[in-house]
Amino acid sequence: MGNAKQTFYGHTPGLVPGSVVYVGKKSTSDLFIDVFNYNKESYEEKELKNIEEAYSFIDSEPTTWINVNGLNHIETIEKLGRHCNLHPLILEDIVNTQQRPKIDEYDNYLFVVLKMIYFNEKGELSIEHISFVLGNGFVISFQESDGDVFDSIRNRIRNNKGRIRTMGSDYLLYILMDAIVDNYFNLIEVIGDKIEELEDDLFENKQNDNITYQIQTLKKEVLKIRRAVLPLREVVNRIEKSEHKLITKKIRLYLRDLYDHIIQVSENIEIYRDMIWGLMDMYMTTISNKMNEVMKVLTIIATIFIPLTFIAGIYGMNFEHIPELKFKYGYFVLWGVMIFIFVALIYFFKRKKWL
């Protein structure tokens, strides 16, 4: 199946609910499936050529993590859904990259949608749709493309660091979500550095022709992160308070800590959002002050030349009888008067601190 025409909110008009149609940017990424199967004593890591090879891991006793890259491979996702008896609405949301973060509870599994955000090679903020299915002894993660924030988790499984290999699949879901949230901290730290840099430029009046573009870009980046984080509070809160059989009591303390991290990220986002608005106000004030300085200089110049122009205009009139014209020193007196007026006005402006 190809990409479907979508509305602003990611819904595809005219399709029956539960239709598995990829909604997102056109992608030609290859299908990539990797599996971690582990317990306290050992682990197995494997790259699979097709989804059928994953079935035996899902049905095995140890904890299993299956990571599927490539949401445009609809047939593979449908096969996996049939094997795990996943509801069609879950499959629809897995391939709908516009779906907001959410959690759905079913009898035998939980379905969680998050947004993985990172700066790409061009330095632009990218959002990747990622979803998790938590089942009895397994977690299946679905990503749009290769590359994620889970390398530290893979290394912990390989090296048996921490408690991951002694815990169940609910703990695995927790640390996967925690890795995504931790990456949010890295993002807002980068954005905070950008804001401070722009503030310094504005305070020091550095020449920066792209400052309005940079401020608008920051606003968009913060808005993207905000849209991903705000619904996440409800998601984690619901998991923590869930009575579902797959969520054990000992995992709730970790989820509470994760919820606190999300609150902290949300608060930082709101702070940076206000700071960006402040940057725009500061920039507009700076521009206004510069314009006022220009207008002040022009006004002073005009004020100085008004009386000089007036005098020159009087003696430039074509009357036959102008007594001063026959005065021997009239020319020099006129220059003296003009110079006096000029100096007097400059002195007056300086005394008023207008210059």
PDB file of C-alpha atoms in Angstrom, residues 25-186:
ATOM      1  CA  LYS A  25       6.026  11.131   4.857  1.00  0.00           C
ATOM      2  CA  LYS A  26       6.884   8.964   1.891  1.00  0.00           C
ATOM      3  CA  SER A  27       9.514   6.506   2.985  1.00  0.00           C
ATOM      4  CA  THR A  28      11.612   3.939   1.161  1.00  0.00           C
ATOM      5  CA  SER A  29      13.453   2.761   4.267  1.00  0.00           C
ATOM      6  CA  ASP A  30      14.226  -0.937   4.467  1.00  0.00           C
ATOM      7  CA  LEU A  31      12.588  -3.172   7.019  1.00  0.00           C
ATOM      8  CA  PHE A  32      14.874  -3.807   9.965  1.00  0.00           C
ATOM      9  CA  ILE A  33      13.961  -6.120  12.850  1.00  0.00           C
ATOM     10  CA  ASP A  34      16.189  -6.812  15.827  1.00  0.00           C
ATOM     11  CA  VAL A  35      15.467  -8.937  18.884  1.00  0.00           C
ATOM     12  CA  PHE A  36      16.824  -9.063  22.413  1.00  0.00           C
ATOM     13  CA  ASN A  37      15.815 -12.135  24.394  1.00  0.00           C
ATOM     14  CA  TYR A  38      17.218 -12.220  27.916  1.00  0.00           C
ATOM     15  CA  ASN A  39      17.017 -13.371  31.505  1.00  0.00           C
ATOM     16  CA  LYS A  40      19.287 -12.998  34.537  1.00  0.00           C
ATOM     17  CA  GLU A  41      21.859 -15.546  33.348  1.00  0.00           C
ATOM     18  CA  SER A  42      22.065 -14.935  29.598  1.00  0.00           C
ATOM     19  CA  TYR A  43      20.848 -12.965  26.606  1.00  0.00           C
ATOM     20  CA  GLU A  44      20.440 -13.448  22.881  1.00  0.00           C
ATOM     21  CA  GLU A  45      20.654 -10.699  20.283  1.00  0.00           C
ATOM     22  CA  LYS A  46      19.553 -11.310  16.733  1.00  0.00           C
ATOM     23  CA  GLU A  47      18.782  -9.453  13.512  1.00  0.00           C
ATOM     24  CA  LEU A  48      15.820 -10.997  11.715  1.00  0.00           C
ATOM     25  CA  LYS A  49      15.173 -11.183   7.995  1.00  0.00           C
ATOM     26  CA  ASN A  50      11.412 -11.514   8.335  1.00  0.00           C
ATOM     27  CA  ILE A  51       8.806 -11.114  11.048  1.00  0.00           C
ATOM     28  CA  GLU A  52       7.961 -14.826  11.181  1.00  0.00           C
ATOM     29  CA  GLU A  53      11.313 -15.459  12.879  1.00  0.00           C
ATOM     30  CA  ALA A  54      10.164 -13.289  15.791  1.00  0.00           C
ATOM     31  CA  TYR A  55       7.181 -15.474  16.684  1.00  0.00           C
ATOM     32  CA  SER A  56       9.237 -18.018  18.609  1.00  0.00           C
ATOM     33  CA  PHE A  57      10.792 -15.245  20.717  1.00  0.00           C
ATOM     34  CA  ILE A  58       7.393 -13.755  21.566  1.00  0.00           C
ATOM     35  CA  ASP A  59       6.156 -17.143  22.747  1.00  0.00           C
ATOM     36  CA  SER A  60       9.296 -17.920  24.787  1.00  0.00           C
ATOM     37  CA  GLU A  61       9.679 -17.635  28.564  1.00  0.00           C
ATOM     38  CA  PRO A  62      12.450 -15.026  29.004  1.00  0.00           C
ATOM     39  CA  THR A  63      11.804 -11.329  28.471  1.00  0.00           C
ATOM     40  CA  THR A  64      11.852 -10.324  24.810  1.00  0.00           C
ATOM     41  CA  TRP A  65      12.262  -6.949  23.122  1.00  0.00           C
ATOM     42  CA  ILE A  66      11.442  -6.828  19.415  1.00  0.00           C
ATOM     43  CA  ASN A  67      12.226  -3.586  17.609  1.00  0.00           C
ATOM     44  CA  VAL A  68      10.661  -3.054  14.168  1.00  0.00           C
ATOM     45  CA  ASN A  69      12.012  -0.246  11.959  1.00  0.00           C
ATOM     46  CA  GLY A  70       9.971   0.805   8.937  1.00  0.00           C
ATOM     47  CA  LEU A  71       6.297   1.671   9.413  1.00  0.00           C
ATOM     48  CA  ASN A  72       5.751   1.727   5.660  1.00  0.00           C
ATOM     49  CA  HIS A  73       6.005  -2.083   5.597  1.00  0.00           C
ATOM     50  CA  ILE A  74       2.300  -2.623   6.224  1.00  0.00           C
ATOM     51  CA  GLU A  75       2.208  -6.351   5.430  1.00  0.00           C
ATOM     52  CA  THR A  76       4.847  -7.135   8.065  1.00  0.00           C
ATOM     53  CA  ILE A  77       3.002  -5.168  10.740  1.00  0.00           C
ATOM     54  CA  GLU A  78      -0.274  -6.885   9.862  1.00  0.00           C
ATOM     55  CA  LYS A  79       1.365 -10.322  10.142  1.00  0.00           C
ATOM     56  CA  LEU A  80       2.762  -9.473  13.551  1.00  0.00           C
ATOM     57  CA  GLY A  81      -0.608  -8.098  14.607  1.00  0.00           C
ATOM     58  CA  ARG A  82      -2.373 -11.305  13.633  1.00  0.00           C
ATOM     59  CA  HIS A  83       0.134 -13.455  15.507  1.00  0.00           C
ATOM     60  CA  CYS A  84      -0.170 -11.351  18.686  1.00  0.00           C
ATOM     61  CA  ASN A  85      -3.932 -10.948  18.244  1.00  0.00           C
ATOM     62  CA  LEU A  86      -3.634  -7.147  18.269  1.00  0.00           C
ATOM     63  CA  HIS A  87      -6.763  -5.090  17.765  1.00  0.00           C
ATOM     64  CA  PRO A  88      -7.036  -3.489  14.275  1.00  0.00           C
ATOM     65  CA  LEU A  89      -7.249  -0.032  15.877  1.00  0.00           C
ATOM     66  CA  ILE A  90      -3.795  -0.606  17.365  1.00  0.00           C
ATOM     67  CA  LEU A  91      -2.356  -1.490  13.969  1.00  0.00           C
ATOM     68  CA  GLU A  92      -3.980   1.630  12.538  1.00  0.00           C
ATOM     69  CA  ASP A  93      -2.344   3.823  15.193  1.00  0.00           C
ATOM     70  CA  ILE A  94       1.044   2.130  14.776  1.00  0.00           C
ATOM     71  CA  VAL A  95       1.305   3.308  11.165  1.00  0.00           C
ATOM     72  CA  ASN A  96      -0.380   6.695  11.728  1.00  0.00           C
ATOM     73  CA  THR A  97       2.573   8.986  12.390  1.00  0.00           C
ATOM     74  CA  GLN A  98       0.235  11.884  13.230  1.00  0.00           C
ATOM     75  CA  GLN A  99      -1.248  10.070  16.237  1.00  0.00           C
ATOM     76  CA  ARG A 100      -0.731  11.985  19.488  1.00  0.00           C
ATOM     77  CA  PRO A 101       0.856  10.257  22.524  1.00  0.00           C
ATOM     78  CA  LYS A 102      -1.672   7.932  24.153  1.00  0.00           C
ATOM     79  CA  ILE A 103      -2.209   4.681  26.017  1.00  0.00           C
ATOM     80  CA  ASP A 104      -4.828   2.011  25.342  1.00  0.00           C
ATOM     81  CA  GLU A 105      -5.460  -0.912  27.674  1.00  0.00           C
ATOM     82  CA  TYR A 106      -6.603  -4.304  26.412  1.00  0.00           C
ATOM     83  CA  ASP A 107      -7.086  -7.598  28.208  1.00  0.00           C
ATOM     84  CA  ASN A 108      -3.713  -9.097  27.330  1.00  0.00           C
ATOM     85  CA  TYR A 109      -1.564  -6.108  26.407  1.00  0.00           C
ATOM     86  CA  LEU A 110      -1.003  -2.359  26.674  1.00  0.00           C
ATOM     87  CA  PHE A 111      -0.466  -0.069  23.709  1.00  0.00           C
ATOM     88  CA  VAL A 112       1.546   3.141  24.139  1.00  0.00           C
ATOM     89  CA  VAL A 113       2.315   5.863  21.578  1.00  0.00           C
ATOM     90  CA  LEU A 114       5.132   8.383  22.099  1.00  0.00           C
ATOM     91  CA  LYS A 115       7.154  10.849  20.048  1.00  0.00           C
ATOM     92  CA  MET A 116      10.913  10.492  19.748  1.00  0.00           C
ATOM     93  CA  ILE A 117      12.454  13.903  19.015  1.00  0.00           C
ATOM     94  CA  TYR A 118      16.014  14.629  17.932  1.00  0.00           C
ATOM     95  CA  PHE A 119      18.131  17.034  15.896  1.00  0.00           C
ATOM     96  CA  ASN A 120      18.930  15.548  12.497  1.00  0.00           C
ATOM     97  CA  GLU A 121      22.149  15.902  10.503  1.00  0.00           C
ATOM     98  CA  LYS A 122      21.032  19.334   9.228  1.00  0.00           C
ATOM     99  CA  GLY A 123      20.502  20.561  12.773  1.00  0.00           C
ATOM    100  CA  GLU A 124      16.731  20.600  12.326  1.00  0.00           C
ATOM    101  CA  LEU A 125      14.324  19.223  14.907  1.00  0.00           C
ATOM    102  CA  SER A 126      12.766  15.949  13.730  1.00  0.00           C
ATOM    103  CA  ILE A 127       9.868  14.064  15.285  1.00  0.00           C
ATOM    104  CA  GLU A 128       9.614  10.307  14.916  1.00  0.00           C
ATOM    105  CA  HIS A 129       6.485   8.341  15.705  1.00  0.00           C
ATOM    106  CA  ILE A 130       7.179   5.408  18.017  1.00  0.00           C
ATOM    107  CA  SER A 131       4.768   2.968  19.620  1.00  0.00           C
ATOM    108  CA  PHE A 132       5.044   0.078  22.059  1.00  0.00           C
ATOM    109  CA  VAL A 133       3.026  -3.056  22.664  1.00  0.00           C
ATOM    110  CA  LEU A 134       3.516  -4.505  26.138  1.00  0.00           C
ATOM    111  CA  GLY A 135       2.530  -8.146  26.424  1.00  0.00           C
ATOM    112  CA  ASN A 136       3.167 -11.007  28.805  1.00  0.00           C
ATOM    113  CA  GLY A 137       6.962 -11.269  28.765  1.00  0.00           C
ATOM    114  CA  PHE A 138       7.597  -9.095  25.722  1.00  0.00           C
ATOM    115  CA  VAL A 139       7.698  -5.535  24.412  1.00  0.00           C
ATOM    116  CA  ILE A 140       7.408  -4.739  20.709  1.00  0.00           C
ATOM    117  CA  SER A 141       8.530  -1.283  19.581  1.00  0.00           C
ATOM    118  CA  PHE A 142       7.686   0.203  16.181  1.00  0.00           C
ATOM    119  CA  GLN A 143       9.758   3.034  14.669  1.00  0.00           C
ATOM    120  CA  GLU A 144       9.518   5.031  11.461  1.00  0.00           C
ATOM    121  CA  SER A 145      13.164   4.592  10.527  1.00  0.00           C
ATOM    122  CA  ASP A 146      16.550   3.411  11.728  1.00  0.00           C
ATOM    123  CA  GLY A 147      18.233   5.275  14.576  1.00  0.00           C
ATOM    124  CA  ASP A 148      16.930   5.862  18.089  1.00  0.00           C
ATOM    125  CA  VAL A 149      17.875   6.761  21.676  1.00  0.00           C
ATOM    126  CA  PHE A 150      17.984   3.175  22.944  1.00  0.00           C
ATOM    127  CA  ASP A 151      21.672   2.318  22.510  1.00  0.00           C
ATOM    128  CA  SER A 152      22.322   2.672  26.243  1.00  0.00           C
ATOM    129  CA  ILE A 153      19.549   0.150  26.941  1.00  0.00           C
ATOM    130  CA  ARG A 154      20.988  -2.308  24.431  1.00  0.00           C
ATOM    131  CA  ASN A 155      24.393  -2.007  26.109  1.00  0.00           C
ATOM    132  CA  ARG A 156      22.858  -2.566  29.547  1.00  0.00           C
ATOM    133  CA  ILE A 157      21.298  -5.788  28.294  1.00  0.00           C
ATOM    134  CA  ARG A 158      24.533  -6.946  26.661  1.00  0.00           C
ATOM    135  CA  ASN A 159      26.702  -6.132  29.672  1.00  0.00           C
ATOM    136  CA  ASN A 160      24.127  -7.090  32.315  1.00  0.00           C
ATOM    137  CA  LYS A 161      24.337  -3.667  33.926  1.00  0.00           C
ATOM    138  CA  GLY A 162      21.689  -2.462  36.330  1.00  0.00           C
ATOM    139  CA  ARG A 163      18.577  -4.464  37.114  1.00  0.00           C
ATOM    140  CA  ILE A 164      17.171  -4.753  33.595  1.00  0.00           C
ATOM    141  CA  ARG A 165      17.876  -8.480  33.148  1.00  0.00           C
ATOM    142  CA  THR A 166      16.335  -9.317  36.506  1.00  0.00           C
ATOM    143  CA  MET A 167      13.109  -7.441  35.815  1.00  0.00           C
ATOM    144  CA  GLY A 168      10.132  -8.167  33.596  1.00  0.00           C
ATOM    145  CA  SER A 169       8.670  -6.678  30.447  1.00  0.00           C
ATOM    146  CA  ASP A 170       6.924  -3.836  32.320  1.00  0.00           C
ATOM    147  CA  TYR A 171      10.334  -2.589  33.484  1.00  0.00           C
ATOM    148  CA  LEU A 172      11.593  -2.834  29.904  1.00  0.00           C
ATOM    149  CA  LEU A 173       8.718  -0.607  28.768  1.00  0.00           C
ATOM    150  CA  TYR A 174       9.550   1.836  31.549  1.00  0.00           C
ATOM    151  CA  ILE A 175      13.237   2.200  30.625  1.00  0.00           C
ATOM    152  CA  LEU A 176      12.380   2.610  26.933  1.00  0.00           C
ATOM    153  CA  MET A 177      10.007   5.440  27.816  1.00  0.00           C
ATOM    154  CA  ASP A 178      12.552   6.859  30.250  1.00  0.00           C
ATOM    155  CA  ALA A 179      15.204   6.964  27.507  1.00  0.00           C
ATOM    156  CA  ILE A 180      12.869   9.029  25.323  1.00  0.00           C
ATOM    157  CA  VAL A 181      12.092  11.432  28.180  1.00  0.00           C
ATOM    158  CA  ASP A 182      15.787  11.756  29.075  1.00  0.00           C
ATOM    159  CA  ASN A 183      16.443  12.770  25.491  1.00  0.00           C
ATOM    160  CA  TYR A 184      13.879  15.558  25.921  1.00  0.00           C
ATOM    161  CA  PHE A 185      16.187  17.013  28.583  1.00  0.00           C
ATOM    162  CA  ASN A 186      19.038  17.038  26.057  1.00  0.00           C
TER     163      ASN A 186
END
